[in-house]
Amino acid sequence: MSTIGDRMLLGFLVLIVIATVTGPLLVADAAATVGAGYSAASPGLPLGTDGLGRDVWTRLLAGGSGLLLVALVSTVAAVVIGVAFGLVLTTRRPAAKALGIVLNLLLVIPSMLTMMVLVFGLGSGVSTMVLIMAVASVPFVARFTRSIAIPVIASEYVLAARAGGDSWPVIFVREVLPNLGPPILADAGARFIGSLYLVAAAGFLGFSPLGSDNDWATMVQSGLEGLTLNPWASLAPALAIAGITIPANLLVDRAMRRTLR
């Protein structure tokens, strides 16, 4: 993909994100009943209504910001914790070995299984989803950080800093982390998309990831029963999710390729 293509994708993604974030500000009451259940599109109701007679267009405007916020918070938490764990794994201390064993165990547990166990144990809601996505992402971030940090740690300037008496925490912060920035940021983009997919999957499965039914993922699941009456009740939020994840996935893929060359 050309640079122009990347810029077009980025511009489209930025517009979608801005519309998603500002959407709730344009909505007075997304829960208001405005007509019969699963009414078809009509003047004043461009996407018709859902099963409870609520305006699908209004709910679409209000339903994306929560998903993005949860995915963003969980990604930041996973990256911060994962990078710290990854640097610990580069050491030869017993704690690093124990941490490696725990992370390896988490790696083999499917994220969907982690999600179901935690949701059934803690209940659905924002805090539970942030915890689920952080737990699912931290092992991958840690392993990736370890793999790119080891060559940096073996470099001459790190060895010189170590010979000069600098402690490992100082070396990690001053010498190692600045050289890991671009690949970590590119991987963070992939983690963000994965988090968005996971929270969307929770909604598809009926887990109510944000503790209510006013999010795109839950809208997709709840709208399936009226698909033959008003397909937009399910199709519109599905397209909205795809409008963010597809261009973001393409951009992250390009960034990862350029970073790891």
GROMACS .gro file of C-alpha atoms in nm:
model
  261
    1MET     CA    1   0.000   0.000   0.000
    2SER     CA    2   0.133   0.341  -0.092
    3THR     CA    3   0.191   0.627   0.147
    4ILE     CA    4  -0.112   0.803  -0.003
    5GLY     CA    5  -0.320   0.494   0.069
    6ASP     CA    6  -0.196   0.487   0.428
    7ARG     CA    7  -0.289   0.852   0.471
    8MET     CA    8  -0.635   0.793   0.329
    9LEU     CA    9  -0.689   0.501   0.564
   10LEU     CA   10  -0.561   0.706   0.857
   11GLY     CA   11  -0.786   0.998   0.764
   12PHE     CA   12  -1.089   0.769   0.738
   13LEU     CA   13  -1.006   0.608   1.073
   14VAL     CA   14  -0.962   0.946   1.242
   15LEU     CA   15  -1.300   1.063   1.110
   16ILE     CA   16  -1.471   0.748   1.236
   17VAL     CA   17  -1.307   0.778   1.578
   18ILE     CA   18  -1.399   1.147   1.608
   19ALA     CA   19  -1.759   1.067   1.514
   20THR     CA   20  -1.764   0.783   1.766
   21VAL     CA   21  -1.624   0.993   2.050
   22THR     CA   22  -1.844   1.295   1.984
   23GLY     CA   23  -2.157   1.093   1.904
   24PRO     CA   24  -2.291   1.080   2.263
   25LEU     CA   25  -2.273   1.460   2.279
   26LEU     CA   26  -2.523   1.480   1.994
   27VAL     CA   27  -2.776   1.244   2.149
   28ALA     CA   28  -3.039   1.356   2.397
   29ASP     CA   29  -3.178   1.017   2.504
   30ALA     CA   30  -3.070   0.699   2.329
   31ALA     CA   31  -3.308   0.490   2.543
   32ALA     CA   32  -3.625   0.673   2.440
   33THR     CA   33  -3.895   0.472   2.264
   34VAL     CA   34  -3.987   0.641   1.936
   35GLY     CA   35  -4.194   0.380   1.755
   36ALA     CA   36  -4.291   0.016   1.723
   37GLY     CA   37  -4.028  -0.254   1.760
   38TYR     CA   38  -3.817  -0.323   1.451
   39SER     CA   39  -3.981  -0.055   1.240
   40ALA     CA   40  -3.822  -0.013   0.898
   41ALA     CA   41  -3.630   0.299   0.801
   42SER     CA   42  -3.852   0.601   0.747
   43PRO     CA   43  -3.829   0.984   0.745
   44GLY     CA   44  -3.698   1.083   1.088
   45LEU     CA   45  -3.576   0.728   1.153
   46PRO     CA   46  -3.303   0.671   0.894
   47LEU     CA   47  -3.213   0.328   1.036
   48GLY     CA   48  -3.550   0.234   1.183
   49THR     CA   49  -3.594   0.108   1.537
   50ASP     CA   50  -3.469  -0.184   1.746
   51GLY     CA   51  -3.674  -0.445   1.928
   52LEU     CA   52  -3.780  -0.199   2.198
   53GLY     CA   53  -3.875   0.073   1.954
   54ARG     CA   54  -3.561   0.283   2.008
   55ASP     CA   55  -3.402   0.485   1.729
   56VAL     CA   56  -3.115   0.277   1.586
   57TRP     CA   57  -2.936   0.585   1.449
   58THR     CA   58  -2.941   0.755   1.790
   59ARG     CA   59  -2.818   0.439   1.961
   60LEU     CA   60  -2.548   0.404   1.697
   61LEU     CA   61  -2.418   0.753   1.776
   62ALA     CA   62  -2.416   0.681   2.149
   63GLY     CA   63  -2.290   0.322   2.146
   64GLY     CA   64  -1.930   0.335   2.026
   65SER     CA   65  -1.742   0.560   2.268
   66GLY     CA   66  -1.766   0.312   2.555
   67LEU     CA   67  -1.617   0.031   2.347
   68LEU     CA   68  -1.327   0.250   2.238
   69LEU     CA   69  -1.262   0.373   2.591
   70VAL     CA   70  -1.258   0.024   2.743
   71ALA     CA   71  -1.029  -0.105   2.467
   72LEU     CA   72  -0.796   0.195   2.508
   73VAL     CA   73  -0.772   0.170   2.888
   74SER     CA   74  -0.710  -0.204   2.879
   75THR     CA   75  -0.446  -0.162   2.607
   76VAL     CA   76  -0.258   0.102   2.804
   77ALA     CA   77  -0.270  -0.117   3.116
   78ALA     CA   78  -0.155  -0.424   2.922
   79VAL     CA   79   0.132  -0.239   2.755
   80VAL     CA   80   0.260  -0.079   3.076
   81ILE     CA   81   0.246  -0.404   3.272
   82GLY     CA   82   0.363  -0.619   2.980
   83VAL     CA   83   0.667  -0.401   2.905
   84ALA     CA   84   0.767  -0.406   3.272
   85PHE     CA   85   0.730  -0.785   3.284
   86GLY     CA   86   0.919  -0.821   2.957
   87LEU     CA   87   1.218  -0.630   3.094
   88VAL     CA   88   1.211  -0.845   3.407
   89LEU     CA   89   1.221  -1.156   3.185
   90THR     CA   90   1.551  -1.042   3.037
   91THR     CA   91   1.719  -1.088   3.374
   92ARG     CA   92   1.835  -1.417   3.521
   93ARG     CA   93   1.685  -1.379   3.865
   94PRO     CA   94   1.461  -1.651   4.017
   95ALA     CA   95   1.167  -1.412   4.012
   96ALA     CA   96   1.207  -1.377   3.635
   97LYS     CA   97   1.190  -1.754   3.591
   98ALA     CA   98   0.877  -1.779   3.806
   99LEU     CA   99   0.718  -1.493   3.615
  100GLY     CA  100   0.804  -1.662   3.286
  101ILE     CA  101   0.627  -1.980   3.395
  102VAL     CA  102   0.312  -1.790   3.492
  103LEU     CA  103   0.307  -1.597   3.164
  104ASN     CA  104   0.360  -1.916   2.963
  105LEU     CA  105   0.059  -2.070   3.137
  106LEU     CA  106  -0.152  -1.764   3.053
  107LEU     CA  107  -0.040  -1.782   2.692
  108VAL     CA  108  -0.195  -2.124   2.638
  109ILE     CA  109  -0.531  -2.030   2.790
  110PRO     CA  110  -0.770  -1.905   2.518
  111SER     CA  111  -0.876  -1.545   2.574
  112MET     CA  112  -1.241  -1.642   2.528
  113LEU     CA  113  -1.210  -1.894   2.812
  114THR     CA  114  -1.047  -1.630   3.032
  115MET     CA  115  -1.332  -1.394   2.951
  116MET     CA  116  -1.606  -1.643   3.035
  117VAL     CA  117  -1.445  -1.748   3.364
  118LEU     CA  118  -1.394  -1.390   3.482
  119VAL     CA  119  -1.737  -1.273   3.368
  120PHE     CA  120  -1.909  -1.558   3.548
  121GLY     CA  121  -1.694  -1.498   3.856
  122LEU     CA  122  -1.693  -1.117   3.870
  123GLY     CA  123  -1.996  -1.023   3.663
  124SER     CA  124  -2.005  -0.811   3.351
  125GLY     CA  125  -1.908  -0.446   3.347
  126VAL     CA  126  -1.631  -0.208   3.249
  127SER     CA  127  -1.384  -0.305   3.523
  128THR     CA  128  -1.423  -0.675   3.447
  129MET     CA  129  -1.366  -0.621   3.074
  130VAL     CA  130  -1.055  -0.411   3.137
  131LEU     CA  131  -0.919  -0.688   3.362
  132ILE     CA  132  -1.003  -0.958   3.105
  133MET     CA  133  -0.836  -0.780   2.816
  134ALA     CA  134  -0.531  -0.688   3.021
  135VAL     CA  135  -0.486  -1.048   3.136
  136ALA     CA  136  -0.525  -1.170   2.778
  137SER     CA  137  -0.272  -0.922   2.636
  138VAL     CA  138   0.000  -0.892   2.902
  139PRO     CA  139   0.171  -1.228   2.826
  140PHE     CA  140   0.203  -1.141   2.456
  141VAL     CA  141   0.333  -0.791   2.527
  142ALA     CA  142   0.584  -0.930   2.776
  143ARG     CA  143   0.718  -1.193   2.536
  144PHE     CA  144   0.740  -0.940   2.252
  145THR     CA  145   0.920  -0.690   2.475
  146ARG     CA  146   1.167  -0.953   2.587
  147SER     CA  147   1.244  -1.054   2.228
  148ILE     CA  148   1.324  -0.699   2.115
  149ALA     CA  149   1.498  -0.596   2.439
  150ILE     CA  150   1.759  -0.872   2.446
  151PRO     CA  151   1.956  -0.744   2.141
  152VAL     CA  152   1.948  -0.392   2.284
  153ILE     CA  153   2.073  -0.512   2.622
  154ALA     CA  154   2.363  -0.688   2.446
  155SER     CA  155   2.467  -0.368   2.266
  156GLU     CA  156   2.793  -0.190   2.344
  157TYR     CA  157   2.641   0.124   2.496
  158VAL     CA  158   2.439  -0.080   2.743
  159LEU     CA  159   2.748  -0.279   2.837
  160ALA     CA  160   2.935   0.047   2.881
  161ALA     CA  161   2.661   0.185   3.105
  162ARG     CA  162   2.670  -0.132   3.310
  163ALA     CA  163   3.048  -0.113   3.339
  164GLY     CA  164   3.010   0.246   3.455
  165GLY     CA  165   2.811   0.128   3.756
  166ASP     CA  166   2.456   0.209   3.644
  167SER     CA  167   2.187  -0.013   3.793
  168TRP     CA  168   1.958  -0.220   3.573
  169PRO     CA  169   1.650  -0.003   3.642
  170VAL     CA  170   1.843   0.305   3.531
  171ILE     CA  171   1.973   0.125   3.223
  172PHE     CA  172   1.626   0.003   3.131
  173VAL     CA  173   1.476   0.351   3.156
  174ARG     CA  174   1.763   0.550   3.003
  175GLU     CA  175   1.918   0.314   2.751
  176VAL     CA  176   1.677   0.033   2.663
  177LEU     CA  177   1.323   0.175   2.657
  178PRO     CA  178   1.398   0.465   2.418
  179ASN     CA  179   1.513   0.211   2.160
  180LEU     CA  180   1.203  -0.003   2.202
  181GLY     CA  181   0.949   0.276   2.145
  182PRO     CA  182   0.852   0.224   1.777
  183PRO     CA  183   0.801  -0.155   1.790
  184ILE     CA  184   0.617  -0.133   2.122
  185LEU     CA  185   0.383   0.133   1.983
  186ALA     CA  186   0.316  -0.076   1.674
  187ASP     CA  187   0.243  -0.380   1.893
  188ALA     CA  188   0.019  -0.165   2.113
  189GLY     CA  189  -0.192  -0.094   1.806
  190ALA     CA  190  -0.237  -0.466   1.753
  191ARG     CA  191  -0.328  -0.510   2.120
  192PHE     CA  192  -0.587  -0.233   2.091
  193ILE     CA  193  -0.753  -0.406   1.796
  194GLY     CA  194  -0.745  -0.737   1.982
  195SER     CA  195  -0.907  -0.574   2.284
  196LEU     CA  196  -1.176  -0.423   2.065
  197TYR     CA  197  -1.244  -0.763   1.910
  198LEU     CA  198  -1.265  -0.926   2.252
  199VAL     CA  199  -1.507  -0.675   2.401
  200ALA     CA  200  -1.715  -0.699   2.083
  201ALA     CA  201  -1.716  -1.078   2.115
  202ALA     CA  202  -1.839  -1.044   2.473
  203GLY     CA  203  -2.132  -0.840   2.346
  204PHE     CA  204  -2.203  -1.090   2.068
  205LEU     CA  205  -2.220  -1.366   2.330
  206GLY     CA  206  -2.467  -1.167   2.538
  207PHE     CA  207  -2.232  -1.085   2.829
  208SER     CA  208  -2.317  -0.710   2.828
  209PRO     CA  209  -1.952  -0.598   2.843
  210LEU     CA  210  -2.025  -0.239   2.950
  211GLY     CA  211  -2.299  -0.331   3.196
  212SER     CA  212  -2.579  -0.207   2.969
  213ASP     CA  213  -2.724  -0.278   2.625
  214ASN     CA  214  -2.621   0.056   2.476
  215ASP     CA  215  -2.304  -0.046   2.293
  216TRP     CA  216  -2.241  -0.158   1.938
  217ALA     CA  217  -2.155  -0.519   2.022
  218THR     CA  218  -2.467  -0.573   2.231
  219MET     CA  219  -2.673  -0.398   1.962
  220VAL     CA  220  -2.549  -0.650   1.705
  221GLN     CA  221  -2.648  -0.944   1.924
  222SER     CA  222  -2.987  -0.810   2.033
  223GLY     CA  223  -3.078  -0.702   1.681
  224LEU     CA  224  -3.038  -1.048   1.530
  225GLU     CA  225  -3.384  -1.159   1.634
  226GLY     CA  226  -3.541  -0.888   1.417
  227LEU     CA  227  -3.306  -0.926   1.124
  228THR     CA  228  -3.583  -0.993   0.875
  229LEU     CA  229  -3.789  -0.694   0.997
  230ASN     CA  230  -3.519  -0.428   1.029
  231PRO     CA  231  -3.171  -0.556   0.943
  232TRP     CA  232  -3.016  -0.217   1.029
  233ALA     CA  233  -3.071  -0.283   1.399
  234SER     CA  234  -2.791  -0.540   1.379
  235LEU     CA  235  -2.613  -0.449   1.055
  236ALA     CA  236  -2.544  -0.082   1.136
  237PRO     CA  237  -2.343  -0.144   1.458
  238ALA     CA  238  -2.162  -0.435   1.290
  239LEU     CA  239  -2.054  -0.204   1.008
  240ALA     CA  240  -1.950   0.059   1.263
  241ILE     CA  241  -1.722  -0.190   1.437
  242ALA     CA  242  -1.578  -0.298   1.102
  243GLY     CA  243  -1.528   0.068   1.008
  244ILE     CA  244  -1.283   0.103   1.295
  245THR     CA  245  -1.119  -0.238   1.313
  246ILE     CA  246  -1.049  -0.295   0.942
  247PRO     CA  247  -0.857   0.028   0.864
  248ALA     CA  248  -0.687   0.013   1.205
  249ASN     CA  249  -0.580  -0.345   1.139
  250LEU     CA  250  -0.438  -0.254   0.797
  251LEU     CA  251  -0.246   0.043   0.938
  252VAL     CA  252  -0.106  -0.158   1.229
  253ASP     CA  253   0.001  -0.435   0.992
  254ARG     CA  254   0.193  -0.186   0.779
  255ALA     CA  255   0.349  -0.026   1.086
  256MET     CA  256   0.462  -0.363   1.221
  257ARG     CA  257   0.623  -0.455   0.889
  258ARG     CA  258   0.813  -0.127   0.870
  259THR     CA  259   0.923  -0.148   1.233
  260LEU     CA  260   1.048  -0.506   1.223
  261ARG     CA  261   1.243  -0.480   0.897
   0.00000   0.00000   0.00000
